Amino acid sequence: MKYSDLVAVYAELEQTTKRLEKTAILASFLKKTQESDLDMVILLLQGKVFPSYDEAKLGVAAKLVIRAISTASGLTPAKLEQDWKKTGDLGLVAERMIHGKVQATLFSQELMVKKVFDNLKKLSSLSGAGTVDQKVKLLSELLTSAKPEEAKFIVRTVLEDLRVGIAEGTLRDSIVWAYLYQGNIEEKNQVENREDYKKVVEAVQEAYNATNDFATVAKAAKKGLPAVQDISISVGSPLQVMLAQKETTIDDAFSRVGRPAALEYKYDGFRMLIHKHEGKYALYTRRLENVTAQFPEVVNFIRDNVNGSNFIIDAEAVGFDAKTNQYLPFQHISQRIRRKYGILELAKKLPVELNVFDVLFLNGKSLIKEPFSKRRDTLAKIVTERPKKIILAHQLITGENKDAQKFFEAAIKAGNEGIMFKALDAPYKPGSRVGHMVKFKSAMETLDLVIVGAEWGEGKRKGWLTSFTLACKDEDEFKEIGKVGTGIKELEEEGLSFNELTETLKPYILSGKGKEVRIKPHVILEIKFEEIQASTSYGSGYALRFPRVLRERTMEKGLKDVSDLDLVKRLYAQQKKV
Ligand code: ATP
């Protein structure tokens, strides 16, 4: 396929913000795409060259892109930087520069999708000193053969900032429209609530949740619905975890999952999906990042105490105080997740206990369709408990409110966040929030907000980003809702620190003016607050009174999980009633 065909689709998508129109554009494009191109095209449509679970990253900085544009266009980096400051989009800069020298490229070859894809992949395989020149060469080679609009999208892909806004749901629906549902757009608009249509969409979503790979799903969809329904989880490939609904009374929790139910401590730790595959162990976060290297002791706990030639186990790793044995809140172990050096020392200083609560795959067989009670029995058979290393999640089976209340109090006393209610007869649904498990916490509602700006500190906070501008989500946009500086620590030992947060944010800085910087939405914080106020100061129309950072949640949550404006509005209305 020619790269220009894909670029035409990007351009069309850029023209509309309407979900149904985007779906139609994508569907007709997918229909035309040959099977051999599907893997590449589906990733590139999402602005990626690696599936989200792959650790490989493009890792290309703006400075390197400027050098490549400079090589391809003959313009100086200084001139390009100037233009970049004005537009805030290096893609546009590339487009204009290439436009200026269009004559020279008149005879160059047509750029193919495969060439773009391969060169971008090669970029990521180069790392370390002395590879910068090679990277510049690979990229400038592409830009030299690109037409202006192609250059724009190559640069945006490299910087992982495609700006054409395809949400996961849109891509999913377009696969349905392309292969599994016939009819024109007007009709499709009306079928969204029809049971048969919903069933097909659900099957596609489930297949995606099990594989995290839309290309695999699309290829199956091409064969028909049964092929999609046949897709299941497989050991070694990360899958999305099942999520919990929330209830605020014990009665409501029971009515969601049925009586009796399995009640478990809700540990305030870090979700871990553990795979044993071909003798090797891999630990994935809820966002499918591989954290095996950061938790070597957990690998040992599993190796020594879990039986099975291959398996997938769902668990929560919880920090505890080595002296008092009390559980510690999540932020105490948050440093462990990104640590690249001194891992063993940190593991000693901030130990974790693995609380296992589910088994999804064992000895070559998926167990997700089996009832939870049976999965838990299986888990108990394969795990040898070792307190402060690996234990089964503390569980009580009951249908009584009284017992549930007591269990909840005991959970809080032991340093947990609350309890979970789980339906005994329910299957495991990867990636879904279907209500097979319900969380019941004592704390008030918090918001998960994304950082879109910050300020450089002064005096003793020099070199750190300090005040952080937060945004909530409104469809595909982010709208500001306030600034926060409270709750972040000056010392690393005390939890999430300014230094740690600054280092995390640095790669996402888009531009700066004086003390202020604009930040590409990526890093998510859980925020507590006293009250929500109506406000004209922020784009959302609301502001938070006394916001405070509880913890960073980027490892667990993606941009699609950022709290949305509807929730803010609901909470605002609720507090007015009280
Ligand atoms: P979301 O509902 O989007 O997950 P959240 O991350 O704020 O929002 P939590 O309040 O963290 O939700 O509740 C769900 C999380 O609780 C799970 O993802 C898991 O990490 C954790 N958890 C702790 N103990 C258990 C348990 N026994 N069973 C299942 N999950 C548990």
XYZ file of C-alpha atoms and ligand atoms in Angstrom:
609
model
C 0.000 0.000 0.000
C 1.168 3.510 -0.737
C 1.779 5.668 2.322
C -0.194 8.410 0.598
C -3.345 6.230 0.841
C -2.968 6.093 4.603
C -2.189 9.798 4.785
C -5.391 10.537 2.881
C -7.277 8.735 5.649
C -5.453 10.680 8.374
C -6.368 13.876 6.583
C -10.013 12.867 6.312
C -10.114 11.920 9.996
C -8.556 15.248 10.894
C -11.482 17.015 9.233
C -14.150 15.661 11.546
C -14.723 15.340 15.272
C -17.830 13.187 14.828
C -17.391 9.628 16.012
C -19.735 8.070 13.456
C -18.044 9.842 10.576
C -14.656 8.709 11.787
C -15.960 5.164 12.071
C -17.266 5.255 8.506
C -13.963 6.614 7.150
C -11.993 3.925 8.931
C -14.393 1.145 7.976
C -14.241 1.865 4.271
C -10.458 2.079 4.455
C -10.153 -1.226 6.336
C -12.369 -2.899 3.776
C -9.921 -1.923 1.039
C -6.830 -2.912 3.005
C -5.174 -6.180 2.043
C -4.658 -8.711 4.781
C -0.880 -8.531 4.438
C -0.970 -4.801 5.256
C -3.454 -5.035 8.130
C -0.932 -5.408 10.968
C 0.976 -2.306 9.930
C -2.034 -0.230 8.987
C -3.909 -0.866 12.219
C -0.942 0.162 14.308
C -0.186 3.226 12.190
C -3.822 4.312 12.383
C -3.360 4.420 16.143
C -0.139 6.397 15.676
C 2.014 3.474 16.747
C 4.501 1.032 15.336
C 4.373 -1.319 18.319
C 1.316 -2.788 20.009
C 0.629 -1.105 23.335
C 1.913 -4.044 25.348
C 5.252 -4.127 23.539
C 8.065 -2.601 25.554
C 9.805 -1.256 22.483
C 9.381 2.484 22.237
C 10.265 4.834 19.428
C 12.191 6.991 21.860
C 12.803 9.862 19.479
C 13.216 13.344 20.915
C 12.066 16.534 19.215
C 15.688 17.675 18.838
C 16.512 14.639 16.737
C 13.485 15.216 14.532
C 14.612 18.809 13.988
C 17.999 17.554 12.845
C 16.340 15.148 10.431
C 14.085 17.854 8.983
C 17.124 20.068 8.677
C 19.038 17.395 6.745
C 16.064 16.752 4.477
C 15.235 20.398 3.814
C 18.607 22.149 4.025
C 17.217 24.645 6.554
C 19.060 25.375 9.789
C 17.868 23.828 13.071
C 17.556 27.355 14.510
C 15.096 28.379 11.813
C 13.107 25.177 12.301
C 12.979 25.681 16.077
C 11.655 29.158 15.554
C 8.845 27.814 13.408
C 8.165 25.060 15.908
C 7.733 27.600 18.704
C 5.178 29.440 16.574
C 3.077 26.433 15.551
C 3.683 24.041 18.450
C 3.621 21.178 15.935
C 6.790 19.826 14.358
C 4.610 17.908 11.916
C 3.420 21.183 10.434
C 6.962 22.496 10.329
C 8.046 19.432 8.365
C 5.109 19.808 6.005
C 5.984 23.405 5.191
C 9.680 22.786 4.792
C 9.158 19.885 2.447
C 6.632 21.969 0.569
C 9.317 24.571 -0.026
C 11.557 22.090 -1.804
C 8.949 20.109 -3.642
C 10.778 20.537 -6.959
C 13.744 18.571 -5.767
C 11.676 15.564 -4.820
C 9.637 15.510 -7.982
C 11.428 12.449 -9.276
C 11.761 10.549 -6.068
C 10.007 7.241 -5.560
C 6.521 6.842 -4.171
C 6.711 6.112 -0.418
C 5.186 2.810 0.671
C 3.583 2.063 4.050
C 6.023 -0.778 4.570
C 9.042 1.455 4.088
C 7.749 3.988 6.626
C 6.846 1.265 9.085
C 10.187 -0.536 8.760
C 12.256 2.619 9.094
C 10.334 3.693 12.181
C 10.816 0.265 13.734
C 14.513 0.393 12.978
C 14.676 3.714 14.818
C 13.632 2.069 18.048
C 16.118 -0.755 17.738
C 18.970 1.742 17.798
C 19.977 2.822 21.244
C 23.014 4.175 23.003
C 25.771 6.596 22.130
C 26.665 7.005 18.496
C 23.268 5.944 17.216
C 21.866 9.466 16.973
C 23.428 9.995 13.559
C 21.972 6.743 12.297
C 18.557 7.713 13.593
C 18.739 11.099 11.908
C 19.698 9.326 8.695
C 16.780 6.868 8.808
C 14.308 9.627 9.430
C 15.686 12.145 6.961
C 15.704 9.423 4.319
C 11.961 9.061 4.814
C 11.388 12.799 4.820
C 13.380 13.252 1.652
C 11.104 10.908 -0.257
C 7.952 12.234 1.396
C 5.376 14.602 -0.009
C 4.560 17.525 2.318
C 1.518 15.970 3.953
C 3.296 12.637 4.290
C 6.138 14.395 6.087
C 3.668 15.902 8.525
C 2.317 12.529 9.557
C 5.692 10.783 9.605
C 6.947 13.378 12.073
C 3.828 13.193 14.197
C 4.029 9.390 14.298
C 7.668 9.528 15.323
C 6.814 11.921 18.132
C 3.856 9.725 19.121
C 1.493 12.637 18.704
C -0.669 11.857 15.675
C -3.434 14.332 16.556
C -6.167 12.671 14.530
C -7.997 11.342 17.562
C -9.133 7.782 17.028
C -10.476 6.422 20.268
C -10.238 2.694 20.901
C -14.037 2.370 20.624
C -14.027 3.992 17.202
C -11.475 1.558 15.855
C -13.447 -1.328 17.336
C -16.684 -0.148 15.695
C -14.956 0.372 12.378
C -13.836 -3.277 12.433
C -17.473 -4.242 13.005
C -18.662 -2.029 10.152
C -15.941 -3.169 7.774
C -16.368 -6.903 8.191
C -19.288 -7.916 10.361
C -22.142 -5.586 9.689
C -23.508 -4.485 6.342
C -25.657 -1.442 5.691
C -25.230 2.274 5.198
C -24.270 4.884 7.767
C -27.745 6.201 8.368
C -28.945 2.743 9.289
C -25.889 2.101 11.422
C -26.598 5.223 13.330
C -29.882 3.705 14.365
C -28.778 0.170 15.097
C -26.429 1.041 17.936
C -29.014 0.009 20.496
C -30.167 -3.117 18.730
C -29.374 -6.351 20.564
C -27.900 -8.231 17.575
C -25.603 -5.305 16.769
C -24.561 -4.903 20.395
C -23.708 -8.592 20.553
C -21.316 -8.264 17.619
C -19.661 -5.167 19.089
C -19.281 -6.925 22.411
C -17.654 -9.944 20.787
C -15.125 -7.691 19.041
C -14.434 -5.812 22.267
C -13.952 -9.062 24.185
C -11.544 -10.359 21.574
C -9.588 -7.132 21.876
C -9.539 -7.261 25.681
C -8.120 -10.755 25.494
C -5.386 -9.934 22.974
C -4.794 -6.172 23.082
C -4.246 -6.354 19.411
C -6.762 -4.925 16.947
C -4.898 -6.445 13.999
C -5.495 -9.977 15.290
C -9.144 -9.086 15.868
C -9.529 -7.526 12.397
C -8.035 -10.565 10.700
C -10.462 -12.825 12.539
C -13.377 -10.477 11.770
C -12.557 -10.808 8.088
C -13.323 -14.520 8.458
C -16.581 -13.876 10.331
C -18.093 -13.674 13.786
C -17.304 -17.262 14.909
C -13.601 -16.625 14.327
C -13.835 -13.520 16.531
C -15.651 -15.457 19.240
C -12.934 -18.091 19.132
C -10.252 -15.638 20.194
C -9.271 -16.201 23.800
C -6.514 -15.258 26.182
C -3.153 -16.895 25.746
C -0.373 -17.252 28.239
C 2.557 -14.966 27.543
C 0.460 -12.261 25.877
C -0.741 -9.551 28.214
C -4.491 -9.207 28.580
C -6.569 -6.521 30.197
C -7.597 -7.047 33.793
C -11.201 -7.251 34.929
C -12.302 -4.029 36.610
C -14.609 -3.357 39.503
C -17.818 -1.399 39.815
C -18.370 0.698 42.874
C -21.127 0.653 45.448
C -21.532 2.774 48.542
C -23.682 0.504 50.721
C -23.335 -3.153 51.680
C -26.862 -3.864 50.470
C -26.135 -2.449 47.033
C -22.886 -4.377 46.838
C -24.702 -7.646 47.609
C -27.498 -6.931 45.188
C -24.948 -6.507 42.424
C -23.051 -9.758 42.986
C -25.703 -11.885 44.726
C -25.794 -13.563 48.143
C -23.706 -15.277 49.296
C -20.630 -13.654 47.768
C -16.884 -13.840 48.229
C -15.651 -10.825 50.164
C -11.970 -9.977 50.038
C -9.679 -7.368 51.496
C -9.132 -4.554 49.035
C -5.384 -4.126 49.256
C -4.010 -0.686 48.497
C -1.227 -1.854 46.277
C -0.402 -2.411 42.721
C -2.228 -4.772 40.345
C -0.026 -7.423 38.822
C -0.865 -9.977 36.195
C 1.677 -12.758 36.350
C 2.446 -15.043 33.431
C 4.516 -18.187 33.448
C 5.180 -19.158 29.872
C 7.808 -21.579 28.554
C 9.610 -21.549 31.892
C 9.848 -17.750 32.000
C 8.008 -15.335 34.286
C 6.595 -11.951 33.331
C 4.815 -9.391 35.514
C 2.478 -6.908 33.878
C 0.764 -3.855 35.314
C -2.833 -3.043 34.698
C -1.625 -0.887 31.793
C 0.280 -3.860 30.418
C 3.702 -2.521 31.180
C 6.240 -5.187 31.882
C 7.665 -4.677 35.387
C 9.395 -8.050 35.783
C 12.831 -6.485 36.203
C 11.654 -4.147 38.961
C 10.227 -6.928 41.154
C 12.778 -9.767 41.160
C 11.636 -10.988 44.598
C 8.065 -11.422 43.321
C 9.377 -13.651 40.545
C 11.105 -15.731 43.236
C 7.952 -15.944 45.360
C 6.087 -17.267 42.355
C 8.796 -19.621 41.198
C 9.130 -21.164 44.657
C 5.481 -21.313 45.667
C 3.223 -21.728 42.654
C 2.767 -25.058 40.898
C 1.991 -25.279 37.211
C 3.838 -25.619 33.932
C 2.249 -22.409 32.670
C -0.302 -19.995 34.094
C -1.727 -16.496 34.368
C -2.449 -15.249 37.887
C -4.144 -12.010 38.917
C -2.820 -10.377 42.064
C -2.105 -7.217 44.026
C 1.406 -6.449 45.290
C 1.185 -4.516 48.550
C 3.900 -2.626 50.390
C 4.387 -3.261 54.090
C 6.514 -1.895 56.870
C 9.266 -4.436 57.471
C 9.372 -3.557 61.182
C 5.687 -3.406 62.120
C 4.346 -5.663 59.347
C 1.524 -3.130 58.775
C 0.392 -2.610 55.184
C 1.456 0.703 53.681
C -0.470 2.843 51.214
C 0.439 2.482 47.572
C 2.482 5.685 47.268
C 5.214 4.194 49.469
C 6.075 1.604 46.850
C 5.379 3.775 43.817
C 9.116 4.430 43.352
C 9.708 0.746 42.753
C 7.726 0.687 39.555
C 10.043 2.833 37.464
C 13.310 2.154 39.197
C 16.046 1.129 36.760
C 19.008 0.839 39.139
C 19.628 -0.304 42.725
C 16.596 -2.549 42.379
C 17.622 -5.105 44.989
C 18.370 -2.461 47.623
C 15.047 -0.789 47.029
C 13.283 -4.159 47.222
C 14.776 -4.607 50.707
C 13.812 -1.122 51.787
C 10.302 -1.242 50.350
C 9.224 -4.888 50.462
C 5.980 -6.102 48.935
C 3.694 -9.007 49.668
C 1.889 -10.622 46.765
C -1.811 -11.195 47.411
C -3.127 -13.515 44.732
C -6.825 -13.559 44.023
C -7.487 -15.238 40.680
C -6.124 -17.727 38.163
C -7.075 -17.258 34.513
C -5.009 -19.849 32.733
C -3.413 -23.071 33.903
C -1.451 -25.831 32.202
C -2.455 -24.948 28.669
C -6.095 -24.130 29.395
C -8.012 -20.909 29.769
C -10.119 -20.843 32.939
C -11.904 -17.533 32.373
C -15.247 -19.126 31.592
C -15.266 -21.105 34.847
C -17.049 -19.668 37.892
C -14.978 -17.599 40.301
C -15.482 -20.044 43.170
C -13.897 -22.794 41.107
C -11.017 -20.607 39.981
C -10.310 -19.664 43.579
C -10.277 -23.370 44.588
C -7.827 -24.066 41.799
C -5.678 -21.147 42.950
C -5.627 -22.486 46.519
C -4.405 -25.817 45.189
C -1.461 -24.431 43.245
C -0.234 -21.766 45.692
C 1.722 -22.464 48.868
C 1.168 -19.519 51.167
C 4.199 -17.741 52.701
C 3.169 -14.734 54.778
C 4.894 -11.486 53.753
C 5.833 -13.122 50.466
C 2.826 -14.650 48.797
C -0.640 -15.293 50.203
C -4.150 -15.845 48.902
C -6.244 -12.690 49.247
C -7.978 -12.792 52.623
C -11.501 -14.033 51.894
C -14.849 -14.553 53.581
C -17.872 -16.137 51.956
C -21.051 -14.705 53.362
C -24.510 -13.409 52.531
C -24.976 -11.474 55.774
C -24.694 -7.685 56.067
C -23.485 -8.020 59.653
C -20.554 -10.233 58.683
C -19.724 -7.987 55.761
C -19.619 -4.932 58.056
C -17.281 -6.732 60.483
C -15.072 -7.897 57.636
C -14.911 -4.340 56.309
C -13.856 -2.965 59.707
C -11.162 -5.621 60.049
C -9.910 -4.773 56.561
C -9.593 -1.078 57.386
C -7.890 -1.861 60.680
C -5.253 -3.931 58.875
C -4.430 -0.920 56.688
C -6.514 -1.764 53.605
C -8.664 0.537 51.489
C -11.901 -1.395 51.933
C -13.280 -4.688 50.652
C -14.242 -6.290 47.364
C -17.474 -8.220 46.762
C -17.167 -10.933 44.117
C -19.873 -13.011 42.465
C -19.166 -16.679 43.173
C -20.586 -17.954 39.898
C -19.160 -15.314 37.532
C -16.647 -15.798 34.729
C -13.595 -13.542 34.369
C -14.133 -10.830 31.759
C -10.835 -9.276 30.688
C -10.998 -5.488 30.453
C -14.621 -5.258 31.541
C -16.364 -3.500 34.365
C -19.386 -5.782 34.280
C -20.128 -5.953 37.983
C -18.766 -9.424 38.687
C -16.713 -7.626 41.278
C -17.621 -4.586 43.295
C -15.439 -2.317 45.411
C -16.630 -0.912 48.686
C -14.446 1.776 50.199
C -14.805 4.215 53.012
C -13.006 7.131 51.442
C -14.753 9.933 49.587
C -14.796 10.257 45.812
C -11.533 11.259 44.180
C -10.788 12.305 40.601
C -8.146 10.903 38.256
C -6.861 13.959 36.407
C -4.179 14.404 33.791
C -1.353 16.949 33.970
C -1.414 19.388 31.038
C 0.892 22.096 32.382
C 3.262 22.994 35.206
C 5.533 25.688 36.587
C 9.240 25.516 37.290
C 9.929 26.054 40.984
C 12.145 28.672 42.551
C 14.531 28.861 45.480
C 14.953 25.484 47.073
C 12.552 23.969 44.560
C 14.641 25.109 41.612
C 14.988 22.449 38.908
C 11.674 20.864 39.849
C 8.291 21.316 38.299
C 6.003 22.410 41.107
C 2.500 23.696 40.499
C 0.653 21.279 38.168
C -2.284 22.189 35.944
C -4.863 19.409 35.894
C -7.491 18.517 33.326
C -10.495 16.237 33.117
C -11.760 14.583 29.954
C -14.571 15.805 27.761
C -15.038 13.318 24.880
C -11.690 13.437 23.034
C -10.564 16.710 24.642
C -8.950 17.596 27.952
C -10.328 20.551 29.890
C -8.534 22.288 32.731
C -10.003 22.109 36.194
C -7.341 23.508 38.538
C -3.798 23.512 39.810
C -2.217 21.383 42.492
C 1.036 21.424 44.432
C -0.054 19.935 47.743
C 0.512 16.290 48.568
C 3.782 15.972 46.660
C 6.870 15.494 48.809
C 10.260 17.173 48.816
C 11.959 13.985 49.966
C 11.812 10.788 47.888
C 11.488 8.521 50.923
C 8.178 10.069 51.821
C 6.291 9.077 48.684
C 5.695 10.715 45.316
C 8.276 13.513 45.182
C 8.681 16.658 43.073
C 11.897 15.196 41.731
C 10.285 11.922 40.653
C 7.328 13.693 39.088
C 9.580 16.176 37.272
C 11.647 13.348 35.784
C 8.467 11.556 34.710
C 7.079 14.673 33.065
C 10.208 15.922 31.288
C 9.780 13.844 28.110
C 6.235 15.184 27.748
C 7.050 18.887 27.887
C 5.691 20.417 24.694
C 6.745 24.035 25.032
C 7.706 26.637 27.617
C 7.180 30.293 28.266
C 8.885 31.879 31.275
C 8.295 29.624 34.252
C 5.360 27.860 32.649
C 5.421 24.748 30.528
C 2.754 22.998 28.512
C 2.710 19.256 28.950
C 1.407 16.556 26.655
C -1.369 14.711 28.512
C 0.065 11.467 29.829
C 0.713 11.574 33.560
C -2.344 10.918 35.712
C -2.762 11.888 39.360
C -5.464 10.830 41.773
C -6.734 14.007 43.429
C -8.633 14.535 46.642
C -10.440 17.820 47.243
C -12.772 19.562 49.639
C -15.318 20.743 47.145
C -16.038 21.394 43.474
C -16.849 24.986 42.567
C -18.254 26.499 39.393
C -15.515 28.660 37.879
C -14.808 30.710 34.803
C -11.035 30.432 35.307
C -10.774 26.976 33.774
C -11.954 25.471 30.504
C -14.035 22.808 32.241
C -16.168 25.476 33.944
C -15.232 24.041 37.344
C -12.439 24.364 39.891
C -11.357 22.200 42.820
C -11.141 23.688 46.305
C -8.097 22.517 48.294
C -6.944 19.858 45.829
C -4.370 17.403 47.103
C -2.388 14.703 45.293
C -3.070 11.236 46.668
C -0.922 9.328 44.222
C 0.303 9.002 40.679
C -1.746 6.547 38.638
C -0.055 6.599 35.230
C 1.072 3.004 35.578
C -2.486 1.842 36.136
C -4.555 4.245 34.100
C -4.522 5.462 30.524
C -5.938 8.648 29.029
C -9.256 6.914 28.472
C -9.559 6.405 32.245
C -9.181 10.105 33.112
C -12.280 11.251 35.029
C -14.716 12.876 32.688
C -16.540 16.142 32.890
C -19.840 14.336 33.410
C -18.548 12.880 36.668
C -17.391 16.337 37.767
C -20.840 17.717 36.994
C -22.511 14.872 38.875
C -20.344 15.357 41.947
C -20.967 19.096 41.814
C -24.730 18.530 41.718
C -24.566 15.978 44.542
C -22.737 18.286 46.937
C -25.280 21.022 46.283
C -28.008 18.698 47.487
C -26.341 18.017 50.818
P -11.097 1.500 38.698
O -12.445 1.176 39.237
O -11.039 2.237 37.424
O -10.178 0.337 38.780
P -9.580 2.462 40.661
O -8.298 1.984 40.116
O -9.621 3.737 41.426
O -10.636 2.599 39.604
P -9.676 0.854 42.741
O -10.401 1.629 43.783
O -8.190 0.892 42.749
O -10.182 1.282 41.440
O -10.230 -0.652 42.759
C -9.867 -1.669 41.897
C -8.483 -2.185 42.184
O -8.382 -2.757 43.486
C -8.051 -3.337 41.341
O -7.628 -2.913 40.073
C -6.909 -3.961 42.132
O -5.697 -3.351 41.777
C -7.226 -3.586 43.552
N -7.483 -4.727 44.449
C -7.059 -4.795 45.724
N -7.442 -5.917 46.325
C -8.141 -6.636 45.419
C -8.812 -7.903 45.461
N -8.842 -8.650 46.549
N -9.444 -8.292 44.333
C -9.439 -7.545 43.207
N -8.818 -6.331 43.120
C -8.179 -5.871 44.214
